[in-house]
Each structure stands twice: as structure tokens, then as C-alpha cells.
Coordinates of C-alpha atoms in Angstrom, one line a residue:
X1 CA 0.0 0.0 0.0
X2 CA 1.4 3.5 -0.8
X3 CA 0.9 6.6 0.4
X4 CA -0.9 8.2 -2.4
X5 CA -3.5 5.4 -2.1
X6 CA -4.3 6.9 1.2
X7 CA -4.3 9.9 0.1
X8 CA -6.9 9.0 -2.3
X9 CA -8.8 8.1 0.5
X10 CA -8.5 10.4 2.7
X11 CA -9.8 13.0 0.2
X12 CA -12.7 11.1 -1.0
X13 CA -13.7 9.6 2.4
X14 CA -17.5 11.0 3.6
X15 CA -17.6 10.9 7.3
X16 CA -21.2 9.9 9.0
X17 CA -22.3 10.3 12.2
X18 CA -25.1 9.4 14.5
X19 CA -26.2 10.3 18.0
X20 CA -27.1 7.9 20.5
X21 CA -28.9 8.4 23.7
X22 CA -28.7 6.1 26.7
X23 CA -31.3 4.1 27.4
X24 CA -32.9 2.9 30.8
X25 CA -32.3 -0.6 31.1
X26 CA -34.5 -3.2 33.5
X27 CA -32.9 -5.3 36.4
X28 CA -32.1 -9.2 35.5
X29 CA -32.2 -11.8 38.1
X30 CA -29.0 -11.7 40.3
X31 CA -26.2 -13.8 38.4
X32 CA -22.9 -14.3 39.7
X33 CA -19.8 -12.0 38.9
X34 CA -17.4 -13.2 35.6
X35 CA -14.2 -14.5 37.2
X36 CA -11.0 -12.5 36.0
X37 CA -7.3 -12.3 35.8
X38 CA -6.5 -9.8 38.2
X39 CA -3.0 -7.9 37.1
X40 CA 0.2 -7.9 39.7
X41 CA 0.2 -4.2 39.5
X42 CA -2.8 -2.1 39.1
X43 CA -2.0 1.9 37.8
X44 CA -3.8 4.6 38.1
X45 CA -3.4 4.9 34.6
X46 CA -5.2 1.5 33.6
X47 CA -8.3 3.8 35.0
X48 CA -8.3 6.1 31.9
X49 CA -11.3 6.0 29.4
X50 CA -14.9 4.7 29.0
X51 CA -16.3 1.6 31.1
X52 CA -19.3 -0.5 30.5
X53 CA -20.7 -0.9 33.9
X54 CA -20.9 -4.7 34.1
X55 CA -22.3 -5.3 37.6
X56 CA -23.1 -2.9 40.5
X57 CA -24.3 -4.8 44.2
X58 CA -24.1 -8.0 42.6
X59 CA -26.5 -7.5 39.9
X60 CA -25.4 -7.7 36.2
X61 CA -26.1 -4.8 34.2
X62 CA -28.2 -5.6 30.8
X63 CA -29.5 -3.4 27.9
X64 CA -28.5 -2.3 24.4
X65 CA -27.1 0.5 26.4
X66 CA -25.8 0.6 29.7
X67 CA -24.5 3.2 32.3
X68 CA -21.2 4.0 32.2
X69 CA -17.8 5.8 33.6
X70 CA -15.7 7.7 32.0
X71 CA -12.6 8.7 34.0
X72 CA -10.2 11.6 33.0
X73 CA -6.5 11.2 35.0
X74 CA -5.9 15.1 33.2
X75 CA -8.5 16.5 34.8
X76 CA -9.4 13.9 38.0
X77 CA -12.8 13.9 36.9
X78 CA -15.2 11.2 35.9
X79 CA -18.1 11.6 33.7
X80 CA -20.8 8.9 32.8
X81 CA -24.3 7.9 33.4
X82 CA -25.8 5.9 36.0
X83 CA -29.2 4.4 33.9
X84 CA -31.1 7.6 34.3
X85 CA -29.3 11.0 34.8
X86 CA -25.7 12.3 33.7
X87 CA -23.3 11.9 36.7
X88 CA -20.0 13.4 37.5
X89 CA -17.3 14.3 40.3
X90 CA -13.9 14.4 41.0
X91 CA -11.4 11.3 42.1
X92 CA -8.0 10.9 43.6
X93 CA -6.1 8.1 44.0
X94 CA -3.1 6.7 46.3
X95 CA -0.9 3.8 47.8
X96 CA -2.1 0.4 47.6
X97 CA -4.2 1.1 44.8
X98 CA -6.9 3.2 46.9
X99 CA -9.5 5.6 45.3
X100 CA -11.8 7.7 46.3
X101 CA -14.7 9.4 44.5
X102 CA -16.0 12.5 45.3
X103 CA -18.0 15.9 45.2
X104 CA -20.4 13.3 42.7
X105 CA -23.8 15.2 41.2
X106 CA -26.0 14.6 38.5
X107 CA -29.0 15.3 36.4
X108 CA -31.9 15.3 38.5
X109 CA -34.3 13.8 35.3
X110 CA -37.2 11.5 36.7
X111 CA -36.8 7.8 34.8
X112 CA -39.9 5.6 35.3
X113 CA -37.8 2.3 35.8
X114 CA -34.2 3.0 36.7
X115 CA -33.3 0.0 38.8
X116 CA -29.4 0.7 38.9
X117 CA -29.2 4.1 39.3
X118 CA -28.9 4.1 43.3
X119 CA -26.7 1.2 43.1
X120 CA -24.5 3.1 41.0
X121 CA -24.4 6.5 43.1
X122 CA -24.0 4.6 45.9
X123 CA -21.0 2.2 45.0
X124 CA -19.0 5.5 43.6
X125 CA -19.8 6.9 47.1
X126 CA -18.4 3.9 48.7
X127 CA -15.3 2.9 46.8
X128 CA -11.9 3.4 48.5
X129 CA -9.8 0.8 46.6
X130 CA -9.4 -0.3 42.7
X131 CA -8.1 -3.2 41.0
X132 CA -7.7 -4.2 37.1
X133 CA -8.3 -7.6 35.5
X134 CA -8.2 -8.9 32.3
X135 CA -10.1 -11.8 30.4
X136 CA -9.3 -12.4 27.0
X137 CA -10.1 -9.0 25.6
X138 CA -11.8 -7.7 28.0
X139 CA -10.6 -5.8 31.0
X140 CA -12.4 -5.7 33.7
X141 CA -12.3 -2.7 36.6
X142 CA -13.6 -3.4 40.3
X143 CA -14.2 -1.1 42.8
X144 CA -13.7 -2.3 46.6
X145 CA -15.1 -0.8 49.6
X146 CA -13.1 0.1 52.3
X147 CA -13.1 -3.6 53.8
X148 CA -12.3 -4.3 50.0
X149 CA -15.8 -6.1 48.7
X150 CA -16.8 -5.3 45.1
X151 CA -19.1 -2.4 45.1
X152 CA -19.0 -2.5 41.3
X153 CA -17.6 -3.7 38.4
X154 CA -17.0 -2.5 35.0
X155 CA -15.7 -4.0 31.8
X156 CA -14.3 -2.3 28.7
X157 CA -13.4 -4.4 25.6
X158 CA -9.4 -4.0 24.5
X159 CA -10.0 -4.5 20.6
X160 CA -7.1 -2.8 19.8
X161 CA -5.3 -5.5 17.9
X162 CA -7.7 -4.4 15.2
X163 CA -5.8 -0.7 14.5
X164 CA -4.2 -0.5 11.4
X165 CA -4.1 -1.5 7.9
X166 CA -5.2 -4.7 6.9
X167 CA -5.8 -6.6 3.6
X168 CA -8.6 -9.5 3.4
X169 CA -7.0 -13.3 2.8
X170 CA -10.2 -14.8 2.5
X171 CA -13.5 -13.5 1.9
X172 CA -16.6 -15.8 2.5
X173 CA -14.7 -19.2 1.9
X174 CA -13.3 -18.1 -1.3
X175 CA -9.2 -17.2 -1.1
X176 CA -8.7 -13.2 -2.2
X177 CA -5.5 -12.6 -3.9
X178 CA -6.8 -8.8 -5.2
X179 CA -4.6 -7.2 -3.4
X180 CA -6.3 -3.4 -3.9
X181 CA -8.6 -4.7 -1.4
X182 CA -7.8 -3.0 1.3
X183 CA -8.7 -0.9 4.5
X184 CA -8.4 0.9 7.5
X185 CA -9.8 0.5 10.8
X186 CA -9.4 2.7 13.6
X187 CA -10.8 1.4 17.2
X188 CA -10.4 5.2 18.6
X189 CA -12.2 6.6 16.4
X190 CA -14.8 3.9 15.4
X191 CA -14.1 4.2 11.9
X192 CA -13.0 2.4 8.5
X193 CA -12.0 3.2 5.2
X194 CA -10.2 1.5 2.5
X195 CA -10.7 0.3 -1.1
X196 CA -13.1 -2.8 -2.1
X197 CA -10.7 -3.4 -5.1
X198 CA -13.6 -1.6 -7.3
X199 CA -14.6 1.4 -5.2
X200 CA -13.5 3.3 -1.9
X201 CA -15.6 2.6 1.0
X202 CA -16.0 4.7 4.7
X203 CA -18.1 3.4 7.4
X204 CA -18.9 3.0 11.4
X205 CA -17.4 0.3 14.1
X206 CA -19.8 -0.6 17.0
X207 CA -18.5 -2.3 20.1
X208 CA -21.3 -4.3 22.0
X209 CA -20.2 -4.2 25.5
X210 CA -22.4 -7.6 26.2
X211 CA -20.5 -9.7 23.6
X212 CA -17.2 -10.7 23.8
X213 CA -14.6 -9.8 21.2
X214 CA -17.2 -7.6 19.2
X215 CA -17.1 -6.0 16.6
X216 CA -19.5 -5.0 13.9
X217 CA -19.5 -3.0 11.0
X218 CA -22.0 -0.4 10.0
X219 CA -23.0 2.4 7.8
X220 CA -20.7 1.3 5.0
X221 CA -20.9 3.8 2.0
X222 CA -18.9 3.2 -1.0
X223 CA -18.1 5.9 -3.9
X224 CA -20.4 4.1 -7.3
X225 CA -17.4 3.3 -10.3
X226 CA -18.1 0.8 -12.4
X227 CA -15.3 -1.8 -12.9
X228 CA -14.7 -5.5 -14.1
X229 CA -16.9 -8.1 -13.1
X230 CA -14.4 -10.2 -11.4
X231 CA -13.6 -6.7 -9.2
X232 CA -17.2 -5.9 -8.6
X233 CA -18.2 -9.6 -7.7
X234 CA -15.2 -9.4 -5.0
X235 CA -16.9 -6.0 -3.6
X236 CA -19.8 -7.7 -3.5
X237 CA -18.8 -10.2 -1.4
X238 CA -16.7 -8.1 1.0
X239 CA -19.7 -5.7 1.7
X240 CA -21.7 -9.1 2.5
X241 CA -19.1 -9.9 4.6
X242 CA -18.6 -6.6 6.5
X243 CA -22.3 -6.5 7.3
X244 CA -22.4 -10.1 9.1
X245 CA -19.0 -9.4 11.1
X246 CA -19.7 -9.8 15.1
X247 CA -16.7 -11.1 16.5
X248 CA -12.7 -10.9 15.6
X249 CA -10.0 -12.6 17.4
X250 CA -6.6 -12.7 16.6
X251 CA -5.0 -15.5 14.1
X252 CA -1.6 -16.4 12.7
X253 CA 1.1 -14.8 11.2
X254 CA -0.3 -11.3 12.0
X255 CA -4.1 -11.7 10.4
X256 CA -7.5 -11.4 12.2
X257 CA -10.4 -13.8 11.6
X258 CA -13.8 -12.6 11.6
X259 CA -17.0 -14.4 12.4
X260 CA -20.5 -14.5 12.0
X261 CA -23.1 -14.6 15.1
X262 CA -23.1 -18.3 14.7
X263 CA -19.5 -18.8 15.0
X264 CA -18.3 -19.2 11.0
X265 CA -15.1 -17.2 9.6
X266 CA -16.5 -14.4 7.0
X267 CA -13.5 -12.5 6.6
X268 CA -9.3 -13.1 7.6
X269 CA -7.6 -10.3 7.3
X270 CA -3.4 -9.9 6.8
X271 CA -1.8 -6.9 8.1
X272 CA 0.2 -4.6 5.4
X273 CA 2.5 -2.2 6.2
X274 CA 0.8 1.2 5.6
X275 CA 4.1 2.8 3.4
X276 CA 4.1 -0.3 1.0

């Protein structure tokens, strides 16, 4: 891949974006919390960023959208939202992994069924200690009252073996050896662009925070050329492909396979050196 080529795109690329609102979710029966991997050494700085809140006083969280933390080591703030209202505060942290959460206010919006949101205020009110794990791709953040019992936990997925500049191997079960079939994808920014081999294509990454090693691809938009038929059958069949991606794990030799919901390999992807 050369650097004109992504010039190319970056010119012609049309950038799309939706708003999302978070819902109120409804409490599930209690389950029991997801054994992890704690980490030797827990940082303050494994705090920073957006987490999932995956179960507060026991319970796990559910929904298509679900509260959240965002914490901010520039500014020792967190932000988020607790199921009904926007929350935030300040937080400090210490020795021994401590934390502590405070001068915390919100929104004071009315929800007609917001089962975690007292959960959630209290457990930020009540943590004093932190402490990291990981599980496959996931990494998982509990917070420990001051006897050091989970209060809450929160999750976050690590998909970041996705960044870069990739080229598909296999499409559907068919080998690809096209090798201007190519794209983009950027976790951060939860976008890609690239080049189906015919046309260039921009679209939108979704994370679902409930399924492990997610990924999905959405609002792909591609430029209209006409080309060959042996190019457009094999856009065809990576747009197909694209739009039934759920899950991506690493492979060998530096690819990525990507599944279906049900399990079956859609797309494997080979990693290129962006100044080829």
C-alpha cells in the first residue's frame, strides 16, 4: 500500500455520524460475577477512558445500552451515566491502589424504571480501593469498599489489535488474492475506510459491550465506479461480509479472523504495512 493510495482516501472519504442516547435498562435476576485475571500491579493509569458498567451490588447490568464511567486522570474527573441521569465528580487516588470518588452530582431527570441508578451512586460513594483484570479482551475494573468487597464492576473491551491497515485473505470461503482490497480501521475513532478493489468505501465500528470480542460493522458507503466483473463480484462479497462481522480474534502470522453470530469465519484479514 502506498501513500498516495491513502491519500486517495482520505480525500474522497465522507464521514457519517449518529447520535445515540442512553437508554434505561431493566434489572435481570442476580447472576454471579465473571471470574478474571486480576493484574500484579494495578495503575492509576489503567483507570483512563470509558467503562461499561458490568455489575453494580451484585446484579449484572443488561440493555443495548448501559450506564457508564468515564474517568479523566488530566483533569481527575469522571463523567458517565448511572441508567437515568448524567453523573460526574472528581477522584483521587493513592498507595495500595486506593480511590476515592468525590463531590459526585447529576441530572436530576425522573426515569420511570431505573433500577441501577442508586446502586451506581452509591457504589462510587463507597469505593476506596481499585483493581484491574483482564479476560481475553476484555478488561475488567472493580471497585472495593473500604473492607475491599466489590461495590461494582465494569468492563471495557481491548480491541485494539484491530488498528491498522489490513488486507482480506479470505473472503466468505473463497481465497482473495486482489490485493487493492484494502482498509483501515481505527478502534479510537470507530471508523474504517479502504478500497473494495472496485470502489472506496467509509463506514462506522460498533463495540457491544455484552458480547465478547465484538465487533460490527455499520454504515458502510462506498463511492459508485463501475469496474470488471471479477472486481465488482469481489466487492460484492466483502460488503456481504462486512455486514455479518460480530466477532474478531486474533490469528496467525499477523491476520485477524472474523465471524458470524453463529460462529463461521467471513473474513481473515493480513496486516500490510501502511508505506508499502
Amino acid at each position: 500500500m502506498n501513500s498516495r493510495f491513502f491519500a486517495i482516501i482520505a480525500t474522497a472519504l465522507i464521514l457519517s455520524s449518529c447520535g445515540s442516547n442512553k437508554k434505561v435498562v431493566t434489572m435481570p435476576k442476580e447472576q454471579p460475577v465473571q471470574t478474571v485475571t486480576t493484574m500484579k500491579q494495578s495503575d492509576a493509569s489503567q483507570l483512563e477512558g470509558e467503562w461499561n458498567v458490568w455489575t453494580v451490588g451484585g446484579k449484572k447490568v443488561t440493555g443495548e445500552n448501559r450506564p457508564y464511567i468515564n474517568f479523566s486522570l488530566s483533569e481527575g474527573r469522571i463523567y458517565g451515566n448511572n441508567g437515568c441521569n448524567t453523573v460526574n465528580g472528581d477522584f483521587t487516588t493513592g498507595q495500595g491502589q486506593s480511590l476515592r470518588v468525590s463531590n459526585v452530582i447529576s441530572t436530576m431527570m425522573a426515569c420511570a424504571d431505573a433500577p441501577f441508578e442508586t446502586a451506581i451512586n452509591q457504589a462510587l460513594d463507597n469505593a476506596r480501593f481499585f483493581s484491574v483484570g483482564r479476560q481475553g479482551h476484555e478488561l475488567y475494573l472493580d471497585l472495593l469498599d473500604a473492607g475491599k468487597n466489590t461495590v461494582m464492576v465494569l468492563r471495557r473491551h481491548n480491541m485494539e489489535f484491530l488498528n491498522g491497515a489490513w488486507t482480506p485473505t479470505q473472503i466468505g470461503n473463497k481465497s482473495n488474492d486482489n490485493a487493492d482490497v484494502q482498509m483501515v480501521i481505527d478502534i479510537a475513532e470507530q471508523k474504517v475506510h479502504g478500497h473494495t478493489g472496485c470502489n472506496i468505501m467509509n463506514g462506522s465500528l460498533l463495540i457491544d459491550p455484552d458480547k465478547t470480542n465484538s465487533i460490527q460493522f455499520l454504515d458502510i458507503a462506498t463511492t459508485r465506479m463501475m469496474c470488471d466483473p471479477a472486481s465488482m463480484a469481489t466487492e460484492t462479497a466483502l460488503l456481504v461480509a462486512l455486514e455479518s462481522v460480530e466477532h474478531a480474534r486474533p490469528g496467525k502470522d499477523d491476520t485477524v479472523v472474523m465471524t458470524d453470530k453463529d460462529g463461521k469465519t467471513v473474513l481473515v484479514l493480513k496486516h500490510i504495512d501502511i508505506e508499502q
